Structures are given as C-alpha cells and as structure tokens.
Short mmCIF file of C-alpha atoms in Angstrom, two decimals:
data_model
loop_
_atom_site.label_atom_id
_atom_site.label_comp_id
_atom_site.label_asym_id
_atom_site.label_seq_id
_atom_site.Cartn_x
_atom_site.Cartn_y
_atom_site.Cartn_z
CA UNK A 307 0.00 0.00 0.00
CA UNK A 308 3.13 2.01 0.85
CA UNK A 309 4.84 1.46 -1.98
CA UNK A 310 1.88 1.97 -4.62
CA UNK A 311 1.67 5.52 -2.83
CA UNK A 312 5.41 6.62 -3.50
CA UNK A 313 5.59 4.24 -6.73
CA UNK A 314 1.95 4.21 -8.12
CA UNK A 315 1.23 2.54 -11.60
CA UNK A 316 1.15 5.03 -14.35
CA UNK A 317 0.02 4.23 -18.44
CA UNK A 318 2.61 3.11 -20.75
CA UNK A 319 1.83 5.35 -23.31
CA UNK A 320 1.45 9.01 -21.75
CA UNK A 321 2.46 8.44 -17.87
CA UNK A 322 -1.12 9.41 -16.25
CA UNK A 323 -1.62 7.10 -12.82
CA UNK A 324 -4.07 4.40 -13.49
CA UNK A 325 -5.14 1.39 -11.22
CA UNK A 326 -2.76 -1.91 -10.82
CA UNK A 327 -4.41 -3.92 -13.14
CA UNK A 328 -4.47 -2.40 -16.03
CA UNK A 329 -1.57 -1.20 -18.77
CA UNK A 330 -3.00 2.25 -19.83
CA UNK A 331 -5.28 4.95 -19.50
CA UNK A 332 -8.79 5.10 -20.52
CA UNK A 333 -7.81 8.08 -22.98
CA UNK A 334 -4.82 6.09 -24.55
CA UNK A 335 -6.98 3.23 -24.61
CA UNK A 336 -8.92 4.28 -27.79
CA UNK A 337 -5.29 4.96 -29.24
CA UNK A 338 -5.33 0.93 -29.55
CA UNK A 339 -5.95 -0.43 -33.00
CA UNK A 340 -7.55 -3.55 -32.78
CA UNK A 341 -8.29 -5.70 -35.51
CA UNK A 342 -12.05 -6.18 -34.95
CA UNK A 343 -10.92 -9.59 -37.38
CA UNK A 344 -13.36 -12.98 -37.08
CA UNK A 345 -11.90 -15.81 -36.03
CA UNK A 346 -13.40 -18.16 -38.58
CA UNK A 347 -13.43 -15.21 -41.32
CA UNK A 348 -11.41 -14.12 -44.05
CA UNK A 349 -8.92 -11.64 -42.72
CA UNK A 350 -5.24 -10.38 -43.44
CA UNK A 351 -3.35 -12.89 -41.16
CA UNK A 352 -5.36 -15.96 -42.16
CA UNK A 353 -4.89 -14.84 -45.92
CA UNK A 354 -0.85 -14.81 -44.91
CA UNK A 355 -0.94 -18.10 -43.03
CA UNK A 356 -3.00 -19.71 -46.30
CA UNK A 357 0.43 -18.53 -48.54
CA UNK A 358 2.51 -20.70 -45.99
CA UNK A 359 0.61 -23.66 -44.66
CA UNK A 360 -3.26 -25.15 -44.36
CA UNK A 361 -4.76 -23.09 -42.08
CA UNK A 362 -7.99 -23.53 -40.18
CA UNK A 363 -8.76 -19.80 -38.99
CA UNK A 364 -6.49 -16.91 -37.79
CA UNK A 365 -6.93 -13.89 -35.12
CA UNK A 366 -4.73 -10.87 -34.22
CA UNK A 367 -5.98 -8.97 -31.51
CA UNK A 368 -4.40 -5.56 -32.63
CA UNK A 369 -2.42 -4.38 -35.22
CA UNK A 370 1.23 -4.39 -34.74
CA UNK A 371 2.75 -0.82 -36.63
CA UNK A 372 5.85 0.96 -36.14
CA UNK A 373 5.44 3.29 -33.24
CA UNK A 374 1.85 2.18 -32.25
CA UNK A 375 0.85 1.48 -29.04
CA UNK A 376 0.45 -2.34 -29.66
CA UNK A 377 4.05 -2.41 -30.36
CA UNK A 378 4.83 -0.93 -26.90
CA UNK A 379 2.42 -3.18 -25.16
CA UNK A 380 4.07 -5.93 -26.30
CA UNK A 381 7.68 -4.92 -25.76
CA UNK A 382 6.69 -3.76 -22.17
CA UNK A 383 5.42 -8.02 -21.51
CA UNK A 384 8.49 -9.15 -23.26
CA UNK A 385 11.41 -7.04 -22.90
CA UNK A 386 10.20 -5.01 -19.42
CA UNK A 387 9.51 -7.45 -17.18
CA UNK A 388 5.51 -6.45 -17.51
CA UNK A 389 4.18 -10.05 -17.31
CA UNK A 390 0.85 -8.67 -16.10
CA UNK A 391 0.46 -7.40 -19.44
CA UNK A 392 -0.46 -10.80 -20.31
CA UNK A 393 -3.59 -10.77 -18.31
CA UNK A 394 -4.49 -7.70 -19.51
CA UNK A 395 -3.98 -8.97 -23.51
CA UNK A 396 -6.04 -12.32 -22.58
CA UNK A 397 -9.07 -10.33 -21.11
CA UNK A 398 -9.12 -8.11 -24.14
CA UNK A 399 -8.95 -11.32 -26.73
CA UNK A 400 -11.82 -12.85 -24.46
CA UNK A 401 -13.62 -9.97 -24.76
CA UNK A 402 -13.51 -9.88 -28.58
CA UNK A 403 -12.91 -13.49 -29.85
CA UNK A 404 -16.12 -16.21 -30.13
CA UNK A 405 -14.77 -19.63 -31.45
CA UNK A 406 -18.69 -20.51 -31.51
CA UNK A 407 -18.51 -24.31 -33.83
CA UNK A 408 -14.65 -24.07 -34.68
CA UNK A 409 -13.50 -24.32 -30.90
CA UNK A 410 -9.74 -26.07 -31.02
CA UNK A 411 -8.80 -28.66 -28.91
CA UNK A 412 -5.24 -27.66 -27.46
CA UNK A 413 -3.95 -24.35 -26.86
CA UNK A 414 0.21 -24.42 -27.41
CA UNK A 415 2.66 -21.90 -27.11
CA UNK A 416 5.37 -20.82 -29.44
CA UNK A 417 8.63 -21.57 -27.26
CA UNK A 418 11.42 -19.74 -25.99
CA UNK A 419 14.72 -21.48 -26.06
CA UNK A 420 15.79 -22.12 -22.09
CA UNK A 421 18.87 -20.49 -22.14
CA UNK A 422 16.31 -17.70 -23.32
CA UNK A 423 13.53 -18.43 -21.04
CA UNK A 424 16.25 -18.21 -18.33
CA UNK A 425 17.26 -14.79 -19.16
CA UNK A 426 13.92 -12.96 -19.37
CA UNK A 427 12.82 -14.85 -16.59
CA UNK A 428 9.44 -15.91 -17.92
CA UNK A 429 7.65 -16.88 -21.62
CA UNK A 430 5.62 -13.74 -22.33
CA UNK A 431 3.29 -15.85 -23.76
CA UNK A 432 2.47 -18.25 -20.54
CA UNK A 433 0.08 -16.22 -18.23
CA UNK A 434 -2.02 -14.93 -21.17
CA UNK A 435 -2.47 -18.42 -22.61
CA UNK A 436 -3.40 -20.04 -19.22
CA UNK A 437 -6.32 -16.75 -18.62
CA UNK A 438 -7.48 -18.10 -22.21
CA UNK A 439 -7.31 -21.46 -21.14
CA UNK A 440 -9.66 -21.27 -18.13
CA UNK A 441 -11.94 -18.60 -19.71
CA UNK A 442 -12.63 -20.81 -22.96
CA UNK A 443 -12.25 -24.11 -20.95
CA UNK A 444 -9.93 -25.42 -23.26
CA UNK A 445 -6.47 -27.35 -21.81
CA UNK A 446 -3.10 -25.61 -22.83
CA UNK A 447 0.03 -26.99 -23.32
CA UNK A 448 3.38 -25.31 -23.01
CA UNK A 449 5.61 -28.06 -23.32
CA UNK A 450 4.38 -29.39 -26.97
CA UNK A 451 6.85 -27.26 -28.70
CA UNK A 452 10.43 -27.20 -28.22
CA UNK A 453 12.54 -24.37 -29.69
CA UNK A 454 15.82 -26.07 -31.30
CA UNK A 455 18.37 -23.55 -31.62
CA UNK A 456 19.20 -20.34 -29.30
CA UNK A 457 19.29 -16.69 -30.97
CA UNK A 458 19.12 -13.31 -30.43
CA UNK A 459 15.73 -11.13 -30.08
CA UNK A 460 13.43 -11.57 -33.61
CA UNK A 461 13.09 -7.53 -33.24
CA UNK A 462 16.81 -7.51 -33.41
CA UNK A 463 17.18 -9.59 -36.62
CA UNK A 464 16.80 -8.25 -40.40
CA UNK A 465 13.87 -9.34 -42.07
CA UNK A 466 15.91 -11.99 -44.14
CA UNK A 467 17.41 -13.66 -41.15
CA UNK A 468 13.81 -14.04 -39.67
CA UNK A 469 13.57 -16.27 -42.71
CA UNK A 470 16.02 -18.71 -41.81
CA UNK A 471 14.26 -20.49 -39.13
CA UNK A 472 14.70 -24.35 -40.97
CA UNK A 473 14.55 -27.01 -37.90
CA UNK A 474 14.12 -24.34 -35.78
CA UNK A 475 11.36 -26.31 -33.75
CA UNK A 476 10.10 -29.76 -32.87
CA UNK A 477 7.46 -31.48 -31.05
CA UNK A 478 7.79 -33.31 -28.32
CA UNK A 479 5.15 -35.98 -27.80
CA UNK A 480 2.87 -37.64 -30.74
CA UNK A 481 -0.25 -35.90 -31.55
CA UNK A 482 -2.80 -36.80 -33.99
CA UNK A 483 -6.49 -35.91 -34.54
CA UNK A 484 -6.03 -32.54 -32.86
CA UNK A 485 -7.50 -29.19 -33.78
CA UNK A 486 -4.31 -27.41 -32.20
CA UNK A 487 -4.32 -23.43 -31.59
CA UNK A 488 -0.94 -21.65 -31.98
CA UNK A 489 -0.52 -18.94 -29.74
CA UNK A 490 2.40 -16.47 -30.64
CA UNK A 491 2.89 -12.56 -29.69
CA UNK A 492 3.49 -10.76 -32.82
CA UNK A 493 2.44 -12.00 -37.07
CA UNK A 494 5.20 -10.36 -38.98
CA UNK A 495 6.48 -12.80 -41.75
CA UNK A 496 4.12 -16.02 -40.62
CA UNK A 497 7.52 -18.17 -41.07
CA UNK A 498 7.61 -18.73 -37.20
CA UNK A 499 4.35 -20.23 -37.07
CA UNK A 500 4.69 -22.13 -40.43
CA UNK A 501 7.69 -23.70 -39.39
CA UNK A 502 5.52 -25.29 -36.44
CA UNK A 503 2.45 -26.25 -37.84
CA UNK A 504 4.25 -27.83 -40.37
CA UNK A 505 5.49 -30.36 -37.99
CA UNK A 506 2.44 -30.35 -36.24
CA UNK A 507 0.04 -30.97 -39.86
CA UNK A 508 3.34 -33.57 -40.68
CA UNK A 509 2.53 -35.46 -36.87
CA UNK A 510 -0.72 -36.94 -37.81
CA UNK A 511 -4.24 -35.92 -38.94
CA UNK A 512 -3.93 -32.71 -37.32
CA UNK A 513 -5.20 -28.97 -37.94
CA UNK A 514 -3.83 -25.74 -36.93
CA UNK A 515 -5.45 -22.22 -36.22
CA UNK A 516 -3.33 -19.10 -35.15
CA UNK A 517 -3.84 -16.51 -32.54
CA UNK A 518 -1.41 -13.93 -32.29
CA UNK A 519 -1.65 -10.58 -29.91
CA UNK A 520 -0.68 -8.13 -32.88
CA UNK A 521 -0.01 -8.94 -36.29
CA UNK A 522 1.88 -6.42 -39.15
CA UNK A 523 -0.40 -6.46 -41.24
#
C-alpha cells in the first residue's frame, strides 16, 4: 500500500496514474488499433498463413505498426519485465474473440529457447495463454513445442534472417487428430508459425489455427 503511494502505476503510453491492473489509461486506450478480425473469417493474417501452410482460422488482436501502441504493449510483456500485461492482452482477446462451432482442442505456445527463457525470466506468452485457457475451458500446453536452436531477439534480426528459421522447432510428444491453436505474440512474416504447424500438420491428422496478440499487417 506504501509502496503503490510513493511508486503508483502510471500508463505506458502518456504516464497518467491508473489502477494496478491495467496497462494504460482510458484516454490512450482508444489509441489501440484492434483488428475487430473474425476468427473463422477471411482476414489479413489468415490470408498470410494460407500462402505458408493449411490453415484452419487466424486472429490478431491488434495491429502491430511501427510506433503504435500495440508495439509498446508488447515490448513492455516481453522485454520489461511487464508479465501482467499478459492478463491484460487475454481479457481483451476474451472480450472480442467467439470460437462458436470451430472451438480447437489444445492451446500451445510458441517456445522460448531455455537459455532464453532463463534470461527474461518468464515466456511472455504463458500467463495470457493459461487466462485463455480457463476462460474458454480449453487445456493448454506449453511443453508441446520445443525451440531447437538459441538466438538473439526476432526484433533484433533483419527481415531476411527471420527467414532462416529451418529445424528451428520440434514437437515433443505424438499428436494426432487434434484441432491445435498456436498462440504467438506478434504476425510479422508467418515463417515462425509455419515452421511449427508444419510439424504439427506432418505429426498426424492434425489442424492448426493461429492466434497472435498483434499482427503487421
């Protein structure tokens, strides 16, 4: 109580104190742009994904441009220590997203490699899957995915080494007969998330659907 007196929580984008749980201010707020994409419609990331790999259906919560606000939502989970901007992503996608009839089976997060995982001290993508997981009822599954080779920040790569990602990931246990949803934080090239539903589509009789916080798109 103390400390939120001296140190109180203040918005990301223009510093005005807000309450504990949440990331910004109610004027920054409309600042967001969200998608306002269907799940199981036609939109820009599911058109991408299509170019790469069979997908089922595709989401992005907002869009991800230079300078935006999405873009410094997501750098303040994953490069700020702001895990609790998880939360606050998952209550905004359950707000928004309805899987009505094409509800997947598994939720499954795009990995970290340890050595990475050990650095930042959590997977940005952990505590926002798990919300999603409990308010859809669906089971997640963190664990399904390894990540094969260590390497720097994808912000901190050039767009053609984010292309080089060749048995970059495996899976760890058999699957088959699963509608699986691949949860990542930011769509820029799709090769990430091609790369793994490739081997999970190659597993068995599987199907993959995307769901990304922010896409460039």
């Amino acid at each position: 109580m103390i400390l939120d007196l001296f140190f109180p929580d203040r918005c990301i984008h223009c510093n005005r104190i807000i309450d504990a749980h949440l990331l910004v201010c109610n004027l920054c707020f409309d600042q967001i742009h969200f998608t306002h994409f269907s799940y199981d419609s036609n939109n820009p990331v599911k058109e991408k994904c299509r170019l790469l790999f069979p997908v089922e259906n595709a989401y992005a919560l907002m869009q991800f441009e230079k300078e935006n606000l999405s873009r410094k939502i997501i750098h303040e989970l994953k490069y700020r220590s702001r895990e609790i901007a998880g939360k606050v992503l998952a209550e905004w996608v359950a707000e928004r997203l309805d899987f009505e009839d094409e509800k997947p089976d598994l939720l499954a997060t795009v990995p970290l490699h340890p050595k990475k995982q050990r650095e930042r001290g959590y997977n940005q993508l952990h505590v926002f899957t798990e919300i999603l997981s409990a308010f859809y009822n669906i089971p997640f599954d963190h664990h399904l995915i390894s990540r094969n080779h260590y390497s720097k920040a994808q912000a901190l790569k050039d767009k053609q080494h984010r292309l080089e990602t060749g048995n970059a990931f495996s899976l760890t246990k058999n699957i088959t007969g699963k509608h699986i949803l691949l949860i990542d934080d930011v769509f820029t090239t799709g090769n990430t998330v091609a790369t793994i539903a490739w081997e999970i589509l190659n597993a068995g009789d599987n199907k993959v659907s995307v769901l990304v916080m922010a896409g460039d798109i």
